[in-house]
Tab-separated table of C-alpha atoms in Angstrom:
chain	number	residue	atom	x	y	z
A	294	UNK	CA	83.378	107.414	49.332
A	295	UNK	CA	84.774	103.787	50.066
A	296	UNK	CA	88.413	103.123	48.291
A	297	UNK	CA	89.712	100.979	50.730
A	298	UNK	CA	88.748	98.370	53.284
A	299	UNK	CA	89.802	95.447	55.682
A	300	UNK	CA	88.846	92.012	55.293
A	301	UNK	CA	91.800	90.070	57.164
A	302	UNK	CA	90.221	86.885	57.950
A	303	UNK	CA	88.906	83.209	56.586
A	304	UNK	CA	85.766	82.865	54.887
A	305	UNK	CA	84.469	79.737	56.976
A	306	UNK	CA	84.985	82.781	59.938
A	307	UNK	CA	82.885	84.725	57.938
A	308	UNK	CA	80.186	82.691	57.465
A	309	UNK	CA	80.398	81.798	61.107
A	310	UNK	CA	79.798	85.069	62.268
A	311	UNK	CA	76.774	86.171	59.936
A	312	UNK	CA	74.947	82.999	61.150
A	313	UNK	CA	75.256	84.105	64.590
A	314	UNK	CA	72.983	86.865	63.265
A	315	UNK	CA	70.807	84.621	62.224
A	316	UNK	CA	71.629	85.551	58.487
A	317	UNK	CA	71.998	81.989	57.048
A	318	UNK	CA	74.704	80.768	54.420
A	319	UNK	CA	73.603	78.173	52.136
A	320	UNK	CA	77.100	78.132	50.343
A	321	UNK	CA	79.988	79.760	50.849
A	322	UNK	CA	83.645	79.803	48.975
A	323	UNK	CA	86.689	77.599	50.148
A	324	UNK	CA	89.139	79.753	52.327
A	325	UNK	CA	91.919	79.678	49.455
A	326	UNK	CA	89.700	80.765	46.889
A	327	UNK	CA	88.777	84.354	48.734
A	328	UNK	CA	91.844	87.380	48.927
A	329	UNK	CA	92.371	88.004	52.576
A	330	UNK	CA	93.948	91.266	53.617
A	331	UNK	CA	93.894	94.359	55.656
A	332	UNK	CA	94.548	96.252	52.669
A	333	UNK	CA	91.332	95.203	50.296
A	334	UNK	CA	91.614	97.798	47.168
A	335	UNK	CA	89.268	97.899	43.851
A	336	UNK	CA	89.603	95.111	41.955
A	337	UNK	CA	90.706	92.591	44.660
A	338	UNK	CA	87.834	89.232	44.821
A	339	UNK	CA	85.750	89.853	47.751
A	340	UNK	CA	83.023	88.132	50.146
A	341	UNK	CA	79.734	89.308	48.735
A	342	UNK	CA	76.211	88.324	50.727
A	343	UNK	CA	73.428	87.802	48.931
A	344	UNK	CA	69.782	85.478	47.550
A	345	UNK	CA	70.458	82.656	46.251
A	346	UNK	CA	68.803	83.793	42.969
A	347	UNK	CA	70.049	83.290	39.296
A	348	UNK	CA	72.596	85.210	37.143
A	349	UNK	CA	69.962	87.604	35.807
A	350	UNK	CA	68.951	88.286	39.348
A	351	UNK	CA	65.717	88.411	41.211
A	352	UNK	CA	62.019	88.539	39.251
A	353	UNK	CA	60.161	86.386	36.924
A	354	UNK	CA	62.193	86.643	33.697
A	355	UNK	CA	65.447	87.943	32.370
A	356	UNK	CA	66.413	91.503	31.395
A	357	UNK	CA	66.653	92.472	27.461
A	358	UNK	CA	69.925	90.734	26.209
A	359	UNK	CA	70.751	88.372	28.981
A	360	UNK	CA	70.244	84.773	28.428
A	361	UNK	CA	68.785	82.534	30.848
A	362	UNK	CA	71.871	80.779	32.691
A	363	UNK	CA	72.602	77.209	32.099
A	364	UNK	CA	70.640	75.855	35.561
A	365	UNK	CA	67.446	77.374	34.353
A	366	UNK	CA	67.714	75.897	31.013
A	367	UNK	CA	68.737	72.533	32.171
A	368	UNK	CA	65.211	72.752	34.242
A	369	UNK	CA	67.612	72.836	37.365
A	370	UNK	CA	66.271	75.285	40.041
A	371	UNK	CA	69.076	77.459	41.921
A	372	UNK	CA	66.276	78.298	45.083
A	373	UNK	CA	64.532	75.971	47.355
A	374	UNK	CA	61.189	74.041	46.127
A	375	UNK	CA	59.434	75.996	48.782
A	376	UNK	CA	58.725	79.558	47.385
A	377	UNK	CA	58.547	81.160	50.450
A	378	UNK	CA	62.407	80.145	51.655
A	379	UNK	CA	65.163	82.190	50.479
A	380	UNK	CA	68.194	80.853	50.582
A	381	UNK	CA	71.597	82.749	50.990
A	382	UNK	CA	74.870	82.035	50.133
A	383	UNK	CA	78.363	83.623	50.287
A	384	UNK	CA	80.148	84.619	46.806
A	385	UNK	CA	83.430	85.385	45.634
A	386	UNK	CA	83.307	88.807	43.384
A	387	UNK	CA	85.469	91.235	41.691
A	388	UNK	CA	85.126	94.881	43.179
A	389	UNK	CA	83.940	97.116	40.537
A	390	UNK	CA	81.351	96.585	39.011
A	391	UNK	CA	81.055	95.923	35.393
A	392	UNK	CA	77.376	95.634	34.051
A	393	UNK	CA	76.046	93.042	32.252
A	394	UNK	CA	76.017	94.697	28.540
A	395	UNK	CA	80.032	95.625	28.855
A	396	UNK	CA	81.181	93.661	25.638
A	397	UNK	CA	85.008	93.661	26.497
A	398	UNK	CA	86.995	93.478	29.742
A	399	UNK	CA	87.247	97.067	30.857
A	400	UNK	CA	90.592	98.996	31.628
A	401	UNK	CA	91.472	99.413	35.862
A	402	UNK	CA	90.666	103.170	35.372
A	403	UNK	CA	86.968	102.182	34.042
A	404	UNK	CA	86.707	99.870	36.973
A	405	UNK	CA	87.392	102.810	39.550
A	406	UNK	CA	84.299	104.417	38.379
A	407	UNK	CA	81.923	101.928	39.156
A	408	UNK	CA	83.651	100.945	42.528
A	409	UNK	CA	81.266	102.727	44.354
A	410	UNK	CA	77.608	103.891	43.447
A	411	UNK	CA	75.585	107.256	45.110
A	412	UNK	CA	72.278	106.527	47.302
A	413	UNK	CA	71.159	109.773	45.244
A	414	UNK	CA	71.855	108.578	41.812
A	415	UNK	CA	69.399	105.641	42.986
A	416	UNK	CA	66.713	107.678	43.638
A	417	UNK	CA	66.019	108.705	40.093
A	418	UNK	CA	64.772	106.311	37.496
A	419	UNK	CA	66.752	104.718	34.650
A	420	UNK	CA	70.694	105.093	34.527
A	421	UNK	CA	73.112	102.341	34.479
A	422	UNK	CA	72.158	101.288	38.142
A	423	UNK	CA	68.049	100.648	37.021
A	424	UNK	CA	68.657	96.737	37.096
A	425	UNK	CA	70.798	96.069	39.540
A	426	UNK	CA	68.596	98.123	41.717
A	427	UNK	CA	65.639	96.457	41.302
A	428	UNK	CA	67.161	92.634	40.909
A	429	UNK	CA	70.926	92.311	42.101
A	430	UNK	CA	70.491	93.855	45.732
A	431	UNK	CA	73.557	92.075	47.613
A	432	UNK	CA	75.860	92.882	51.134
A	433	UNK	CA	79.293	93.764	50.793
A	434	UNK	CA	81.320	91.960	54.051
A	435	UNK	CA	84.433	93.980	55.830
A	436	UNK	CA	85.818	94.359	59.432
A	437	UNK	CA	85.987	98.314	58.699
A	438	UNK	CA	86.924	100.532	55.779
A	439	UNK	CA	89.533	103.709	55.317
A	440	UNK	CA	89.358	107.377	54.696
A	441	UNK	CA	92.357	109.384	54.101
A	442	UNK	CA	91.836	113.046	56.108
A	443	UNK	CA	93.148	115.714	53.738
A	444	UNK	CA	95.729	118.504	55.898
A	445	UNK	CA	97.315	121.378	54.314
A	446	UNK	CA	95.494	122.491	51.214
A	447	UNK	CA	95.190	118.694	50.621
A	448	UNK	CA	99.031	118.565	50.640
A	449	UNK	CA	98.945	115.368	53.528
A	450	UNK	CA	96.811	112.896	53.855
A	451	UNK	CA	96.279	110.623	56.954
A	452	UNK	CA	94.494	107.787	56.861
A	453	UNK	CA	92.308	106.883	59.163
A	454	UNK	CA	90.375	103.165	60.085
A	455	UNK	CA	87.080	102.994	60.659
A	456	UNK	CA	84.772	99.878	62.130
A	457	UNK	CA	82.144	99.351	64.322
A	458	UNK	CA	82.558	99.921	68.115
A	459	UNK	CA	80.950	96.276	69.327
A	460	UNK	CA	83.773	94.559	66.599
A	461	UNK	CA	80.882	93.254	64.512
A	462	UNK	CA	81.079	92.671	61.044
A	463	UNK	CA	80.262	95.534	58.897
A	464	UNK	CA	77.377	94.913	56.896
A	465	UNK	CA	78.008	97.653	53.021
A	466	UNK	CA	75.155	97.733	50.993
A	467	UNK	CA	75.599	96.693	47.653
A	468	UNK	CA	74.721	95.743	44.001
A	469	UNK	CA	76.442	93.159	42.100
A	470	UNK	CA	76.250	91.850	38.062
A	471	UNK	CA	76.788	89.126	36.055
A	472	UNK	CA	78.363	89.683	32.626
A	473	UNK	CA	80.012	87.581	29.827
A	474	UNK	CA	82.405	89.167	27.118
A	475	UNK	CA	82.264	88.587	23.851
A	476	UNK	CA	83.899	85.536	22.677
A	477	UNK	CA	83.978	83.955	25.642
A	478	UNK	CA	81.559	81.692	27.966
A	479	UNK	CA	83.196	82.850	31.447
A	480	UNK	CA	81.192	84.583	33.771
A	481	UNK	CA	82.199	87.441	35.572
A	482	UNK	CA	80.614	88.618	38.890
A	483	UNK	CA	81.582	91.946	40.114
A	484	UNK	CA	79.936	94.724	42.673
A	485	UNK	CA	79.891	97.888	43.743
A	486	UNK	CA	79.279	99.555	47.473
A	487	UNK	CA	76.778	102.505	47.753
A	488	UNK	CA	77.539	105.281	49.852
A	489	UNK	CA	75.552	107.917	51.626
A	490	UNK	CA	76.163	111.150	53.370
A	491	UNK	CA	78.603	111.260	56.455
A	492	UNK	CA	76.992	111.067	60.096
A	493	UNK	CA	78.166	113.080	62.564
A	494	UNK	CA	80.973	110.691	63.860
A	495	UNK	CA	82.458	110.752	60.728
A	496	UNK	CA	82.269	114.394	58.792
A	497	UNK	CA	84.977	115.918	60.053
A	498	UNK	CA	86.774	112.906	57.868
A	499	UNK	CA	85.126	113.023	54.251
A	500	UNK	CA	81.249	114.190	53.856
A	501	UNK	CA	80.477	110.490	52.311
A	502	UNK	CA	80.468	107.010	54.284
A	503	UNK	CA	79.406	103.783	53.121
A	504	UNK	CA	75.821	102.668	53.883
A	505	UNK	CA	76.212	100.380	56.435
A	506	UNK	CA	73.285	98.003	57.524
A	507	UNK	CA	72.555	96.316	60.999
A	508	UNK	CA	73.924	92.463	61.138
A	509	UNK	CA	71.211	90.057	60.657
A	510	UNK	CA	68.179	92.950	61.043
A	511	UNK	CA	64.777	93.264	59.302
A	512	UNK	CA	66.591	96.062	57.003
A	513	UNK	CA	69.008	93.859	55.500
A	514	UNK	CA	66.520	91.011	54.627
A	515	UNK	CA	64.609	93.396	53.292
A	516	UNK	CA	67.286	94.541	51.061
A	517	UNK	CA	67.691	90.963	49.704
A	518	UNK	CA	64.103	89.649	49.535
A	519	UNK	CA	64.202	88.606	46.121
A	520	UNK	CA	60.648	89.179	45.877
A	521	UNK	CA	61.481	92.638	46.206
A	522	UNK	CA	62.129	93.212	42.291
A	523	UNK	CA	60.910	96.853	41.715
A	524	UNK	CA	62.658	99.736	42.741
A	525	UNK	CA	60.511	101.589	45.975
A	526	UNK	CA	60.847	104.117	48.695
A	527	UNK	CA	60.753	101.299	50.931
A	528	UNK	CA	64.201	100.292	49.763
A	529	UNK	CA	65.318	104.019	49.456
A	530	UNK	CA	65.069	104.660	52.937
A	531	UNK	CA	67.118	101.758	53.604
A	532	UNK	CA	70.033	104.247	52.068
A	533	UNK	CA	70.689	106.604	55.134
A	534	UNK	CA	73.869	106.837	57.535
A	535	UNK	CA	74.745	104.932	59.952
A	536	UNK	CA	73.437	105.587	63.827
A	537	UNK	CA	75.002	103.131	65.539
A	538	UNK	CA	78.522	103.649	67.418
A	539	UNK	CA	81.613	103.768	65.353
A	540	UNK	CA	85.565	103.947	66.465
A	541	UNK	CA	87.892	105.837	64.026
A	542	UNK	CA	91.282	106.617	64.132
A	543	UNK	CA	94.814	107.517	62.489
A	544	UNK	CA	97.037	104.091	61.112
A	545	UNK	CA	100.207	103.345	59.407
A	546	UNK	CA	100.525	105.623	56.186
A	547	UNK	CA	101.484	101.909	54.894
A	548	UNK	CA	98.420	101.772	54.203
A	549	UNK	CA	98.236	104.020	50.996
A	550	UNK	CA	100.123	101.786	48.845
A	551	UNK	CA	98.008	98.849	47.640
A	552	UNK	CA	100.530	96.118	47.710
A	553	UNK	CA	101.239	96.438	51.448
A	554	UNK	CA	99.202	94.250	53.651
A	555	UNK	CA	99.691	93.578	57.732
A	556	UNK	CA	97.469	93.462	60.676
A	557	UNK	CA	99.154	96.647	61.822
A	558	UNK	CA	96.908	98.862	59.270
A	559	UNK	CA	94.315	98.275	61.730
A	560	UNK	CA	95.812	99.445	64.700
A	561	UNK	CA	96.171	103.038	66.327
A	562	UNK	CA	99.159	104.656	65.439
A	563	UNK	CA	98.969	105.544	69.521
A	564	UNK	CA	98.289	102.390	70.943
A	565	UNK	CA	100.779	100.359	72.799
A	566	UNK	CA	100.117	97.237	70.237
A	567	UNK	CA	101.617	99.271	67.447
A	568	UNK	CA	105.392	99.279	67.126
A	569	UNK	CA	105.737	102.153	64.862
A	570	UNK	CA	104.394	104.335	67.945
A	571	UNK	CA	106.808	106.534	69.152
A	572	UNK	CA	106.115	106.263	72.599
A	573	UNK	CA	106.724	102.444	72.491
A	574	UNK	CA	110.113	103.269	70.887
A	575	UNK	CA	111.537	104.931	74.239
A	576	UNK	CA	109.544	102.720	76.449
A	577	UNK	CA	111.601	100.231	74.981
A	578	UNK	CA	114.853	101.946	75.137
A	579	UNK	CA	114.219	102.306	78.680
A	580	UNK	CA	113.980	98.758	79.418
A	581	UNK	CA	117.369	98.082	77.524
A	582	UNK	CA	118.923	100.654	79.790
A	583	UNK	CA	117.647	98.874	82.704
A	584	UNK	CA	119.018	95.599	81.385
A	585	UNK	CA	122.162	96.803	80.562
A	586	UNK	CA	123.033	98.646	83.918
A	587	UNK	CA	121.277	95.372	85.263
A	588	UNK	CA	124.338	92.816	83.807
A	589	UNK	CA	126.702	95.921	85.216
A	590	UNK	CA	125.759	95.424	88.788
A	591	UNK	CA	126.063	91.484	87.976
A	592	UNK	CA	129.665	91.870	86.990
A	593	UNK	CA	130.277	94.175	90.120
A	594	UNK	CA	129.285	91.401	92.528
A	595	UNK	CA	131.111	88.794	91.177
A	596	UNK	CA	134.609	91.199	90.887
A	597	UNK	CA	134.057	91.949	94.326
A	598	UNK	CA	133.939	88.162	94.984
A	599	UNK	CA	136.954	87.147	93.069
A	600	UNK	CA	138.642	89.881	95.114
A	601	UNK	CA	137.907	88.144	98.793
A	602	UNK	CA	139.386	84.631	96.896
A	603	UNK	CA	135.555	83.438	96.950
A	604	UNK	CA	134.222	81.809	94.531
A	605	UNK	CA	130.899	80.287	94.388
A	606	UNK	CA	130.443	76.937	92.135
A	607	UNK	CA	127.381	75.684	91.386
A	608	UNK	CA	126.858	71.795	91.912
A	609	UNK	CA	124.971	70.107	89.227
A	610	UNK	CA	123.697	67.614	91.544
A	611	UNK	CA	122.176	70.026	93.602
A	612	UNK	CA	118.774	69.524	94.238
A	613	UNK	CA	116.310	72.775	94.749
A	614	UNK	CA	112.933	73.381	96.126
A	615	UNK	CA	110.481	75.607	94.976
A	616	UNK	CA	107.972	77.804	97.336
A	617	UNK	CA	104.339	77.586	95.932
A	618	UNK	CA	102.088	80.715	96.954
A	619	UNK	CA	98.484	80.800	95.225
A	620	UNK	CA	98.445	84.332	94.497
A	621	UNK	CA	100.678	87.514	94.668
A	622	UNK	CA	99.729	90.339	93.802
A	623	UNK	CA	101.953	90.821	90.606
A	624	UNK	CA	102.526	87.057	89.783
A	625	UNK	CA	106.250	88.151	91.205
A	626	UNK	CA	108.146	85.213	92.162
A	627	UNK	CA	107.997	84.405	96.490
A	628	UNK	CA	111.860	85.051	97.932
A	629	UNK	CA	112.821	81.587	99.148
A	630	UNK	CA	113.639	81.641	103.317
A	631	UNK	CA	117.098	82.785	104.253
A	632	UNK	CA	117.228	79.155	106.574
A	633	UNK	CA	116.666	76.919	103.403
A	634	UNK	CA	119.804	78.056	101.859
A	635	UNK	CA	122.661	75.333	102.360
A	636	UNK	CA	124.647	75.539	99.204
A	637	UNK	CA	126.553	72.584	99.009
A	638	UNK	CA	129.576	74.261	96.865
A	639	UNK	CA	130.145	76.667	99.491
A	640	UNK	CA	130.396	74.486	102.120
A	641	UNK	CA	132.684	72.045	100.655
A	642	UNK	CA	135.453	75.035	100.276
A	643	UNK	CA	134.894	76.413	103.084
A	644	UNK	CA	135.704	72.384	104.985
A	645	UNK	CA	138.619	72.531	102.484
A	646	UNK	CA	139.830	75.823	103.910
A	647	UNK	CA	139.484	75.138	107.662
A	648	UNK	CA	141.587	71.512	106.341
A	649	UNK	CA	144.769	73.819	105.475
A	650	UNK	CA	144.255	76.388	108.179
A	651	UNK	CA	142.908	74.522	111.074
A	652	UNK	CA	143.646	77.751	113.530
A	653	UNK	CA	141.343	79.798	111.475
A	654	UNK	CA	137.671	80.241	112.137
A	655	UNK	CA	135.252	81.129	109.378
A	656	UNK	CA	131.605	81.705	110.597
A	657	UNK	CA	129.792	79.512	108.732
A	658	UNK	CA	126.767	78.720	111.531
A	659	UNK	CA	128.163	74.685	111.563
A	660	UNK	CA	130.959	74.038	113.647
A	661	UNK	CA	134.324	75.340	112.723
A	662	UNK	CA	138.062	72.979	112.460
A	663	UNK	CA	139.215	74.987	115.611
A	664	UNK	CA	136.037	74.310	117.947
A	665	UNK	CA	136.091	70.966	116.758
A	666	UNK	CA	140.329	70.193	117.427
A	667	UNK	CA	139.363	72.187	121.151
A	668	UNK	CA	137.002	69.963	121.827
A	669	UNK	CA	139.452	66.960	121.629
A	670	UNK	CA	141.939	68.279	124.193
A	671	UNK	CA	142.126	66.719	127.322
């Protein structure tokens, strides 16, 4: 089963990425006009991939009780003059799918029956599936999807993110409609994502998985050839799970309530990225320890210098050099010579101090008042 899945970023990205796998995008929906979120749930407007083919779908004609759409009456053609170009495009639909006979606008709980469809229920003929089979083949696009692991009896429930090891795009295979309610001229496009029995990586989660097809390979345009428009085993096969390599792991529990939505959901509840982990919690408390005892020692030095009647004054007209090194090992900053340090406020006192007390000496490594008044005797 697929309830729940992750599709955090732009459409333009989108369409960027799938024609780096050579799947080309005709047309594609503005950025503003797609939901993005790392918390996608059923009936949320998704990025569907699909032919360029009109509302009744792919084939020579239209099913019993659709009418032709608009382009085709107007003459207007919706594919390329050349027959033997597809083109693709990028579409905004509804998930859950609502077929093209539905009169009135279905109730949520309807919807989350159609939200996904069985590659088994496929394999036999007729059923509410027969058309969009055969003419409204289409790719569902995500970054990964979630499955909730069931603990105690079913009692807790962990959910878990799932995506592709190489960070690719995952490529669901899907059906989509076209349907107009009565009384009304708006279209509606909606879809649904097939699923398929677990692979190995996955079965110790939940014993279904969406079927998930390789980015710009020879299985997904077969899936969308239009020309295609006849259910086969060809396009049965197509239905199997996944081989390729997979990460999955526990997230935030946020997760489970549809409104919530952050980047977080898609991070390990164990990695060092994620501040709910635990272990970042006392690494953290550590470090504000050390900063505290830190400003402690600070205060200690400078008590201790208030208690000799030193005090050090920073001159604001004090010009300081810098040490460049090309490389360190840790980037640490290079301790500055001990010989380059002539601070300018110290000195002054200290001249004041040998002024008053011209008997006293104060090593200072320049010449002290006393040396200096010696020096002058005859």
């Amino acid at each position: 089963m697929c309830g729940r899945y992750a599709l955090g970023i732009r459409a333009s990205f989108v369409r960027y990425q799938l024609q780096q796998h050579d799947m080309p995008v005709e047309n594609a929906p503005d950025d503003d006009d797609v939901r993005q979120t790392y918390n996608f749930a059923p009936g949320n407007h998704g990025l569907v991939y699909r032919a360029d083919v009109p509302d009744y779908g792919a084939g020579g004609r239209p099913h019993d009780g659709d009418e032709a759409p608009e382009d085709l009456r107007n003459g207007k053609q919706t594919q390329s003059d050349d027959p033997t170009e597809t083109r693709y495009k990028l579409q905004s639909m509804k998930w859950g799918l609502v077929p093209f006979w539905t009169k009135r606008n279905p109730d949520y709980g309807s919807v989350l029956k159609t939200i996904n469809a069985r590659d088994d229920s496929l394999a036999s003929k007729g059923g509410m599936w027969n058309t969009m089979k055969q003419r409204k083949r289409c790719i569902v696009v995500a970054q990964g999807f979630y499955e909730w692991l069931k603990k105690n009896g079913g009692k807790e429930k962990i959910p878990h993110y799932v995506k592709r090891k190489d960070e690719q795009l995952m490529c669901f295979a899907g059906l989509w409609d076209c349907v107009r309610y009565e009384g009304s001229d708006e279209k509606h496009y909606t879809y649904t994502i097939i699923t398929t029995d677990s692979n190995k990586r996955l079965s110790f989660l939940h014993d279904r998985m969406p079927v998930i097809l390789e980015n710009g390979s020879d299985q997904i345009r077969t899936w969308l050839d239009p020309g295609r428009a006849e259910w086969s085993k060809e396009l049965q096969s197509l239905l199997k799970p996944f081989q390729g390599e997979l990460d999955c792991y526990p997230v935030s529990k946020d997760v489970g309530k549809v409104g919530n939505n952050s980047p977080a959901f898609i991070v390990p509840v164990a990695s060092t990225e994620n501040k709910h982990n635990i272990a970042n919690f006392f690494s953290n408390a550590k470090k504000s320890a050390k900063g505290v005892e830190e400003k402690k020692e600070v205060k200690k030095e400078e008590s201790a210098f208030k208690e000799k009647g030193l005090n050090v004054n920073h001159d604001t007209e004090e010009k300081r050099t810098t040490t460049e090194q090309n490389s360190t090992e840790d980037n640490a900053p290079v301790p500055v010579p001990r010989t380059e340090f002539k601070t300018k406020g110290l000195k002054r006192e200290r001249e004041a101090e040998n002024a008053v007390h011209p008997t006293k000496s104060i090593r200072t490594g320049v010449l002290s008042a006393d040396v200096s008044l010696a020096k002058k005797r005859p």
